[in-house]
Amino acid sequence: MAEFIFERYNYWAIILLMMVGLYVTFQAENMIKRLVGLGVFQTSVFLFYITLSKIRGGSAPILFGHDYPKEHGGGHGADDGHGGDAAHAPAAHGGGEGVDELGRPYVDGYLEPGHIGGEPLHELYSNPLPHVLILTAIVVGVATLAVGLAIVVRIRESYGTIEMDEVRLADSAHAETEDSVEKA
């Protein structure tokens, strides 16, 4: 049991960050502290998704020249078709055959992880999609924080404070004076 807990220490840290952020967001009366709590909560969610997407032993999905199979290119080297007459040259390949050969392994059955076109990759790669989504979420989080801070500045200009309880008291006092003016 202890081994299970210690092997997943990063999840426990993420849960702790999430609970701290949630607590500060709901309990703080200061509006800036609420925004900080929201930022801590968002960061814990980002860390959670990044932790889930990491594969043990996996590397970044960047393919170098030695990562491709030996016959990669099929005679299409760097110099093939890249001359002055390339626009007028006949096609060096038949499109129909290549499509059938590439599509067949996926139609016939499932491939093992790490295989592309039936040949194994030499390295195991992590999935880049969660990282890209989190990068987008970080940008949205920064924009949300900027809007929240702009609203807090306007509230400070209008009410003279950023404490929630004082803003509520000022609102209720203003509503009472409006009601008494309407009755009179």
CSV table of C-alpha atoms in Angstrom, one decimal:
chain,number,residue,atom,x,y,z
A,1,MET,CA,0.0,0.0,0.0
A,2,ALA,CA,2.8,2.4,0.9
A,3,GLU,CA,4.6,1.6,-2.3
A,4,PHE,CA,1.4,2.4,-4.3
A,5,ILE,CA,1.2,5.8,-2.6
A,6,PHE,CA,4.8,6.7,-3.0
A,7,GLU,CA,5.0,5.7,-6.7
A,8,ARG,CA,2.2,8.2,-7.4
A,9,TYR,CA,3.6,11.1,-5.4
A,10,ASN,CA,2.9,13.5,-8.3
A,11,TYR,CA,-0.8,12.8,-8.1
A,12,TRP,CA,-0.9,13.5,-4.4
A,13,ALA,CA,0.9,16.8,-5.0
A,14,ILE,CA,-1.7,17.7,-7.7
A,15,ILE,CA,-4.6,16.8,-5.4
A,16,LEU,CA,-3.1,19.0,-2.7
A,17,LEU,CA,-2.7,21.9,-5.1
A,18,MET,CA,-6.3,21.4,-6.3
A,19,MET,CA,-7.8,21.4,-2.9
A,20,VAL,CA,-5.8,24.5,-1.8
A,21,GLY,CA,-6.8,26.3,-4.9
A,22,LEU,CA,-10.5,25.3,-4.4
A,23,TYR,CA,-10.4,26.3,-0.7
A,24,VAL,CA,-8.9,29.7,-1.4
A,25,THR,CA,-11.3,30.4,-4.3
A,26,PHE,CA,-14.4,29.7,-2.1
A,27,GLN,CA,-13.3,31.0,1.3
A,28,ALA,CA,-11.3,34.2,0.5
A,29,GLU,CA,-13.2,37.5,0.9
A,30,ASN,CA,-10.5,39.4,-1.0
A,31,MET,CA,-11.1,39.4,-4.7
A,32,ILE,CA,-7.4,39.2,-5.6
A,33,LYS,CA,-7.0,36.2,-3.3
A,34,ARG,CA,-9.9,34.5,-5.1
A,35,LEU,CA,-8.2,35.0,-8.5
A,36,VAL,CA,-4.9,33.6,-7.1
A,37,GLY,CA,-6.9,30.5,-5.8
A,38,LEU,CA,-8.4,30.1,-9.2
A,39,GLY,CA,-5.0,30.3,-10.8
A,40,VAL,CA,-3.6,27.6,-8.4
A,41,PHE,CA,-6.6,25.4,-9.2
A,42,GLN,CA,-6.1,25.8,-13.0
A,43,THR,CA,-2.4,25.0,-12.6
A,44,SER,CA,-3.2,21.8,-10.8
A,45,VAL,CA,-5.5,20.8,-13.6
A,46,PHE,CA,-2.8,21.5,-16.1
A,47,LEU,CA,-0.3,19.4,-14.2
A,48,PHE,CA,-2.8,16.6,-13.9
A,49,TYR,CA,-3.3,16.4,-17.7
A,50,ILE,CA,0.4,16.6,-18.4
A,51,THR,CA,1.1,13.9,-15.9
A,52,LEU,CA,-1.5,11.6,-17.5
A,53,SER,CA,-0.1,12.1,-21.0
A,54,LYS,CA,3.5,11.2,-20.0
A,55,ILE,CA,4.6,7.7,-21.1
A,56,ARG,CA,7.4,6.1,-19.1
A,57,GLY,CA,10.4,5.9,-21.4
A,58,GLY,CA,8.7,8.0,-24.0
A,59,SER,CA,10.4,11.0,-25.7
A,60,ALA,CA,9.1,14.0,-27.6
A,61,PRO,CA,7.5,13.0,-30.9
A,62,ILE,CA,10.3,14.5,-33.1
A,63,LEU,CA,11.4,12.2,-36.0
A,64,PHE,CA,15.0,12.5,-37.1
A,65,GLY,CA,16.5,10.9,-40.2
A,66,HIS,CA,17.6,7.7,-38.5
A,67,ASP,CA,14.0,7.1,-37.1
A,68,TYR,CA,12.6,6.4,-40.6
A,69,PRO,CA,12.7,2.9,-42.1
A,70,LYS,CA,15.7,2.1,-44.4
A,71,GLU,CA,13.6,2.2,-47.6
A,72,HIS,CA,11.9,5.5,-46.7
A,73,GLY,CA,11.5,7.7,-49.7
A,74,GLY,CA,11.5,4.9,-52.3
A,75,GLY,CA,14.0,6.7,-54.5
A,76,HIS,CA,12.7,10.2,-53.7
A,77,GLY,CA,15.9,11.8,-52.5
A,78,ALA,CA,16.7,15.4,-51.9
A,79,ASP,CA,17.8,15.9,-55.5
A,80,ASP,CA,14.9,14.0,-57.2
A,81,GLY,CA,12.5,16.4,-58.9
A,82,HIS,CA,14.0,19.6,-57.4
A,83,GLY,CA,15.6,21.0,-60.4
A,84,GLY,CA,14.7,23.8,-62.8
A,85,ASP,CA,12.7,21.4,-65.0
A,86,ALA,CA,10.8,19.8,-62.0
A,87,ALA,CA,7.5,21.5,-63.0
A,88,HIS,CA,7.6,19.9,-66.4
A,89,ALA,CA,8.9,16.5,-65.4
A,90,PRO,CA,6.7,13.4,-65.4
A,91,ALA,CA,5.6,12.0,-62.1
A,92,ALA,CA,8.2,9.6,-60.6
A,93,HIS,CA,5.6,7.5,-58.8
A,94,GLY,CA,2.2,5.9,-59.2
A,95,GLY,CA,-0.3,7.3,-56.7
A,96,GLY,CA,-2.7,4.4,-56.6
A,97,GLU,CA,-0.2,1.7,-55.7
A,98,GLY,CA,1.3,3.7,-52.8
A,99,VAL,CA,-2.1,4.4,-51.3
A,100,ASP,CA,-3.1,0.7,-51.4
A,101,GLU,CA,0.2,-0.4,-49.8
A,102,LEU,CA,0.0,2.1,-47.0
A,103,GLY,CA,-3.7,1.5,-46.3
A,104,ARG,CA,-3.6,-2.4,-46.2
A,105,PRO,CA,-2.0,-2.9,-42.8
A,106,TYR,CA,-4.7,-0.8,-41.1
A,107,VAL,CA,-7.5,-2.6,-43.0
A,108,ASP,CA,-6.2,-6.2,-42.4
A,109,GLY,CA,-5.9,-5.8,-38.6
A,110,TYR,CA,-4.7,-3.9,-35.7
A,111,LEU,CA,-1.0,-3.0,-35.3
A,112,GLU,CA,1.0,-3.2,-32.2
A,113,PRO,CA,1.7,0.2,-30.5
A,114,GLY,CA,4.8,1.8,-31.9
A,115,HIS,CA,4.4,0.4,-35.4
A,116,ILE,CA,3.8,2.6,-38.5
A,117,GLY,CA,3.0,0.8,-41.7
A,118,GLY,CA,3.9,-2.6,-40.1
A,119,GLU,CA,7.4,-1.6,-39.2
A,120,PRO,CA,8.3,-0.9,-35.5
A,121,LEU,CA,9.6,2.4,-34.4
A,122,HIS,CA,12.9,2.5,-32.6
A,123,GLU,CA,11.6,4.9,-29.9
A,124,LEU,CA,8.5,5.2,-27.9
A,125,TYR,CA,6.9,8.7,-28.2
A,126,SER,CA,4.6,10.6,-25.8
A,127,ASN,CA,1.3,11.9,-27.1
A,128,PRO,CA,1.7,15.6,-27.9
A,129,LEU,CA,-2.1,16.4,-28.0
A,130,PRO,CA,-2.6,16.9,-24.3
A,131,HIS,CA,0.4,19.2,-24.2
A,132,VAL,CA,-1.0,21.3,-27.0
A,133,LEU,CA,-4.4,21.5,-25.4
A,134,ILE,CA,-2.9,22.6,-22.1
A,135,LEU,CA,-0.9,25.3,-23.9
A,136,THR,CA,-4.2,26.6,-25.2
A,137,ALA,CA,-5.8,26.4,-21.8
A,138,ILE,CA,-2.9,28.3,-20.3
A,139,VAL,CA,-3.5,31.1,-22.8
A,140,VAL,CA,-7.2,31.1,-22.0
A,141,GLY,CA,-6.4,31.1,-18.2
A,142,VAL,CA,-4.1,34.1,-18.6
A,143,ALA,CA,-6.8,36.0,-20.6
A,144,THR,CA,-9.4,35.1,-17.9
A,145,LEU,CA,-7.0,36.3,-15.2
A,146,ALA,CA,-6.5,39.6,-17.0
A,147,VAL,CA,-10.3,40.2,-17.4
A,148,GLY,CA,-10.8,39.3,-13.7
A,149,LEU,CA,-8.1,41.8,-12.6
A,150,ALA,CA,-9.6,44.5,-14.8
A,151,ILE,CA,-13.0,43.9,-13.2
A,152,VAL,CA,-11.4,44.1,-9.7
A,153,VAL,CA,-9.8,47.4,-10.6
A,154,ARG,CA,-13.2,48.8,-11.7
A,155,ILE,CA,-14.8,47.5,-8.4
A,156,ARG,CA,-12.0,49.2,-6.5
A,157,GLU,CA,-12.6,52.5,-8.3
A,158,SER,CA,-16.4,52.3,-7.7
A,159,TYR,CA,-16.5,50.9,-4.1
A,160,GLY,CA,-13.1,51.9,-2.7
A,161,THR,CA,-12.4,48.3,-1.6
A,162,ILE,CA,-11.8,44.8,-3.0
A,163,GLU,CA,-13.2,42.9,0.0
A,164,MET,CA,-16.4,41.0,-0.8
A,165,ASP,CA,-18.2,41.7,2.5
A,166,GLU,CA,-17.6,45.4,2.2
A,167,VAL,CA,-18.9,45.5,-1.4
A,168,ARG,CA,-22.0,43.6,-0.3
A,169,LEU,CA,-22.7,46.1,2.5
A,170,ALA,CA,-22.2,49.0,0.1
A,171,ASP,CA,-24.6,47.4,-2.4
A,172,SER,CA,-27.3,46.7,0.3
A,173,ALA,CA,-26.9,50.3,1.7
A,174,HIS,CA,-27.3,51.7,-1.8
A,175,ALA,CA,-30.3,49.6,-2.5
A,176,GLU,CA,-31.9,50.7,0.8
A,177,THR,CA,-31.4,54.4,0.0
A,178,GLU,CA,-32.9,53.9,-3.5
A,179,ASP,CA,-36.0,52.2,-1.9
A,180,SER,CA,-36.4,55.0,0.6
A,181,VAL,CA,-36.1,57.7,-2.2
A,182,GLU,CA,-38.7,55.8,-4.3
A,183,LYS,CA,-41.2,55.6,-1.4
A,184,ALA,CA,-40.9,59.3,-0.6
